[in-house]
Amino acid sequence: MFLRPYHPDDLEELLTLFYETVHTVNAADYTPRQLDAWAPAVPDRGRWQRTLAAHTALVAVEEGRIVGFGDIDATGYLDRLYVHREFQHQGIATALCDALEAAVPGRDLSVHASLTARPFFERRGYAVVRTQQVVCRGVAMTNHVMARRR
């Protein structure tokens, strides 16, 4: 597995990975309605392209296939971190997170972590600042604002 910068040609593969991962990996913590709101069948491709281009965005590649991706903005906000459902617990999220955090040296870090992702971020030294209810496409769901000081 190796990491490389995101390229706009990756978008469709990332969107598929995102949809499938959310609808399988997060299914134990969220209802089907919440999963559909979080990862709709028809995503806003323009928004994804704009934010990925504006952030430091990396993809993890294994044998020519994208198996994970993530992005972080200049303030240290980790926007997305997703690993393909078939490649969970293989160190991919850790490698992505290490590289993304290194891209913003000296910055405090923050993330809005799902119920599923909270333990991963806690192991990395992030602490829950607050638990919140967010409304996405008219559906409420719980996540955690987490931070790590550097």
mmCIF file of C-alpha atoms in Angstrom:
data_model
loop_
_atom_site.group_PDB
_atom_site.id
_atom_site.type_symbol
_atom_site.label_atom_id
_atom_site.label_comp_id
_atom_site.label_asym_id
_atom_site.label_seq_id
_atom_site.Cartn_x
_atom_site.Cartn_y
_atom_site.Cartn_z
ATOM 1 C CA MET A 1 0.000 0.000 0.000
ATOM 2 C CA PHE A 2 1.230 3.490 -0.778
ATOM 3 C CA LEU A 3 -0.159 7.003 -0.382
ATOM 4 C CA ARG A 4 -0.343 9.592 -3.113
ATOM 5 C CA PRO A 5 -2.014 12.962 -3.621
ATOM 6 C CA TYR A 6 -5.650 13.004 -4.713
ATOM 7 C CA HIS A 7 -6.253 13.642 -8.403
ATOM 8 C CA PRO A 8 -9.629 14.787 -9.825
ATOM 9 C CA ASP A 9 -9.802 11.561 -11.860
ATOM 10 C CA ASP A 10 -10.094 9.695 -8.524
ATOM 11 C CA LEU A 11 -13.431 11.271 -7.649
ATOM 12 C CA GLU A 12 -15.794 8.547 -8.872
ATOM 13 C CA GLU A 13 -13.814 5.796 -7.164
ATOM 14 C CA LEU A 14 -13.724 7.831 -3.926
ATOM 15 C CA LEU A 15 -17.464 8.438 -4.046
ATOM 16 C CA THR A 16 -18.130 4.718 -4.484
ATOM 17 C CA LEU A 17 -15.743 3.840 -1.647
ATOM 18 C CA PHE A 18 -17.382 6.451 0.588
ATOM 19 C CA TYR A 19 -20.920 5.227 -0.123
ATOM 20 C CA GLU A 20 -20.112 1.536 0.354
ATOM 21 C CA THR A 21 -18.034 2.134 3.480
ATOM 22 C CA VAL A 22 -20.631 4.276 5.218
ATOM 23 C CA HIS A 23 -23.445 1.875 4.344
ATOM 24 C CA THR A 24 -21.573 -1.167 5.685
ATOM 25 C CA VAL A 25 -18.970 -0.163 8.292
ATOM 26 C CA ASN A 26 -21.188 2.427 9.990
ATOM 27 C CA ALA A 27 -24.384 0.355 9.811
ATOM 28 C CA ALA A 28 -23.995 -0.899 13.395
ATOM 29 C CA ASP A 29 -24.090 2.657 14.785
ATOM 30 C CA TYR A 30 -26.571 4.453 12.513
ATOM 31 C CA THR A 31 -30.012 3.709 11.086
ATOM 32 C CA PRO A 32 -30.572 3.090 7.360
ATOM 33 C CA ARG A 33 -32.232 6.516 7.116
ATOM 34 C CA GLN A 34 -29.205 8.175 8.724
ATOM 35 C CA LEU A 35 -26.821 6.293 6.412
ATOM 36 C CA ASP A 36 -28.797 7.433 3.356
ATOM 37 C CA ALA A 37 -28.635 11.047 4.549
ATOM 38 C CA TRP A 38 -24.900 10.824 5.274
ATOM 39 C CA ALA A 39 -23.979 9.014 2.068
ATOM 40 C CA PRO A 40 -26.713 9.561 -0.510
ATOM 41 C CA ALA A 41 -26.861 7.555 -3.721
ATOM 42 C CA VAL A 42 -26.439 10.812 -5.679
ATOM 43 C CA PRO A 43 -23.690 12.877 -4.037
ATOM 44 C CA ASP A 44 -22.833 16.517 -4.695
ATOM 45 C CA ARG A 45 -19.856 15.874 -6.975
ATOM 46 C CA GLY A 46 -19.086 19.583 -7.353
ATOM 47 C CA ARG A 47 -18.822 20.099 -3.599
ATOM 48 C CA TRP A 48 -16.612 17.037 -3.205
ATOM 49 C CA GLN A 49 -14.326 18.165 -6.023
ATOM 50 C CA ARG A 50 -14.028 21.692 -4.602
ATOM 51 C CA THR A 51 -13.238 20.611 -1.050
ATOM 52 C CA LEU A 52 -10.806 17.885 -2.059
ATOM 53 C CA ALA A 53 -8.987 20.363 -4.315
ATOM 54 C CA ALA A 54 -8.864 23.001 -1.559
ATOM 55 C CA HIS A 55 -7.547 20.607 1.120
ATOM 56 C CA THR A 56 -4.532 18.362 1.396
ATOM 57 C CA ALA A 57 -6.111 15.166 0.114
ATOM 58 C CA LEU A 58 -4.463 11.756 -0.079
ATOM 59 C CA VAL A 59 -5.492 8.371 -1.382
ATOM 60 C CA ALA A 60 -4.202 4.966 -0.303
ATOM 61 C CA VAL A 61 -3.571 2.595 -3.188
ATOM 62 C CA GLU A 62 -3.159 -1.180 -3.060
ATOM 63 C CA GLU A 63 -2.410 -3.043 -6.304
ATOM 64 C CA GLY A 64 -3.813 -0.205 -8.407
ATOM 65 C CA ARG A 65 -7.022 0.091 -6.382
ATOM 66 C CA ILE A 66 -7.930 2.965 -4.069
ATOM 67 C CA VAL A 67 -8.473 1.434 -0.617
ATOM 68 C CA GLY A 68 -8.785 4.613 1.438
ATOM 69 C CA PHE A 69 -8.661 8.390 1.365
ATOM 70 C CA GLY A 70 -8.688 11.409 3.587
ATOM 71 C CA ASP A 71 -8.339 15.171 3.562
ATOM 72 C CA ILE A 72 -7.393 17.923 5.971
ATOM 73 C CA ASP A 73 -7.655 21.702 5.654
ATOM 74 C CA ALA A 74 -5.007 24.296 6.520
ATOM 75 C CA THR A 75 -6.493 24.869 9.995
ATOM 76 C CA GLY A 76 -5.974 21.231 11.026
ATOM 77 C CA TYR A 77 -9.596 20.134 10.516
ATOM 78 C CA LEU A 78 -9.621 16.530 9.307
ATOM 79 C CA ASP A 79 -12.621 16.575 6.994
ATOM 80 C CA ARG A 80 -12.772 12.991 5.739
ATOM 81 C CA LEU A 81 -11.041 9.701 6.517
ATOM 82 C CA TYR A 82 -12.484 6.548 4.967
ATOM 83 C CA VAL A 83 -11.105 3.078 4.360
ATOM 84 C CA HIS A 84 -12.677 0.586 1.971
ATOM 85 C CA ARG A 85 -14.946 -1.868 3.762
ATOM 86 C CA GLU A 86 -12.784 -4.812 2.635
ATOM 87 C CA PHE A 87 -9.565 -3.224 3.954
ATOM 88 C CA GLN A 88 -10.523 -2.308 7.524
ATOM 89 C CA HIS A 89 -8.032 -2.832 10.393
ATOM 90 C CA GLN A 90 -4.946 -3.043 8.167
ATOM 91 C CA GLY A 91 -3.267 0.233 9.172
ATOM 92 C CA ILE A 92 -4.572 2.247 6.228
ATOM 93 C CA ALA A 93 -6.451 4.815 8.322
ATOM 94 C CA THR A 94 -3.398 5.192 10.561
ATOM 95 C CA ALA A 95 -1.084 5.766 7.584
ATOM 96 C CA LEU A 96 -3.472 8.291 6.046
ATOM 97 C CA CYS A 97 -4.001 10.093 9.335
ATOM 98 C CA ASP A 98 -0.242 10.222 10.051
ATOM 99 C CA ALA A 99 0.424 11.802 6.656
ATOM 100 C CA LEU A 100 -2.497 14.231 6.821
ATOM 101 C CA GLU A 101 -1.600 15.417 10.324
ATOM 102 C CA ALA A 102 2.020 15.909 9.191
ATOM 103 C CA ALA A 103 0.757 18.178 6.399
ATOM 104 C CA VAL A 104 -0.269 20.805 8.981
ATOM 105 C CA PRO A 105 2.728 20.994 11.331
ATOM 106 C CA GLY A 106 2.234 22.851 14.583
ATOM 107 C CA ARG A 107 -1.524 23.073 14.175
ATOM 108 C CA ASP A 108 -3.986 21.738 16.698
ATOM 109 C CA LEU A 109 -6.131 19.046 15.084
ATOM 110 C CA SER A 110 -9.885 18.566 15.016
ATOM 111 C CA VAL A 111 -12.387 16.157 13.533
ATOM 112 C CA HIS A 112 -16.121 15.505 13.643
ATOM 113 C CA ALA A 113 -15.946 11.772 14.323
ATOM 114 C CA SER A 114 -18.772 9.336 13.823
ATOM 115 C CA LEU A 115 -19.790 6.996 16.618
ATOM 116 C CA THR A 116 -17.894 4.310 14.696
ATOM 117 C CA ALA A 117 -14.682 6.334 14.341
ATOM 118 C CA ARG A 118 -14.497 7.700 17.883
ATOM 119 C CA PRO A 119 -12.365 4.839 19.296
ATOM 120 C CA PHE A 120 -9.845 5.207 16.446
ATOM 121 C CA PHE A 121 -9.365 8.895 17.169
ATOM 122 C CA GLU A 122 -9.212 8.347 20.927
ATOM 123 C CA ARG A 123 -6.336 5.905 20.378
ATOM 124 C CA ARG A 124 -4.584 8.702 18.455
ATOM 125 C CA GLY A 125 -4.867 11.088 21.397
ATOM 126 C CA TYR A 126 -7.946 13.018 20.328
ATOM 127 C CA ALA A 127 -10.429 13.903 23.068
ATOM 128 C CA VAL A 128 -14.144 14.526 22.782
ATOM 129 C CA VAL A 129 -14.855 18.259 23.038
ATOM 130 C CA ARG A 130 -18.585 17.708 22.753
ATOM 131 C CA THR A 131 -21.112 15.239 21.445
ATOM 132 C CA GLN A 132 -23.588 16.809 19.078
ATOM 133 C CA GLN A 133 -26.671 16.143 17.020
ATOM 134 C CA VAL A 134 -26.173 17.226 13.426
ATOM 135 C CA VAL A 135 -28.901 17.423 10.816
ATOM 136 C CA CYS A 136 -27.959 16.145 7.397
ATOM 137 C CA ARG A 137 -30.544 16.238 4.626
ATOM 138 C CA GLY A 138 -33.243 16.620 7.268
ATOM 139 C CA VAL A 139 -32.105 13.638 9.344
ATOM 140 C CA ALA A 140 -30.556 14.023 12.822
ATOM 141 C CA MET A 141 -27.546 11.947 13.811
ATOM 142 C CA THR A 142 -24.944 11.953 16.550
ATOM 143 C CA ASN A 143 -21.247 12.613 16.123
ATOM 144 C CA HIS A 144 -18.374 13.857 18.264
ATOM 145 C CA VAL A 145 -16.333 17.012 17.898
ATOM 146 C CA MET A 146 -12.854 15.834 18.852
ATOM 147 C CA ALA A 147 -9.543 17.656 19.151
ATOM 148 C CA ARG A 148 -5.877 16.999 19.726
ATOM 149 C CA ARG A 149 -3.520 19.750 20.865
ATOM 150 C CA ARG A 150 0.017 19.873 19.548
#
